[in-house]
Amino acid sequence: MKIETNSSISLNVLRGALLTNEDGAEFRIHDFCVNLDELTEVLVSIKEIDNEGNLDDETIDLYFSSLKKWTIQLQGGYVNDY
């Protein structure tokens, strides 16, 4: 499947998605925000998944643009209850 240019989705669709960084560590997207003095940069709040599959209590905030080499797996029907 090819994603057409100018396609878009709501950031809410990405909540709960599984992210994997270049080292294989896994995270879940928790939330999004923008700083009012940097409206063009979206911050994504993520929580790391430990070796037992549990989410860390603390969130990590990263610029969405810094995740270009990470992979994302959308989680249809995922309940964001954390």
Phi, psi and omega in degrees: 000133179253134178273124180289151175296155182065019174278154179209156173221160175288145176299334178301330179295332183276347178299132181088353180296150179270123176251142175232126180275180184296339179266000179093359177290143183248147183218160171243140175286128181260315185195175178226153172201168173228144172280137184295340177268000178219063187295342180274353181250116178270128174266136176246129177265125182235157175235132181286148176258126181280181183296340180264003178088010180266146177280138173293149179287330184273147176258154176243130178256125179228153173290134181303324181295342180277356184262018186302328182267359178277162174253156179229140175235116180289144184242086179300130178079005180294132179264122182272084184248025179251000000 
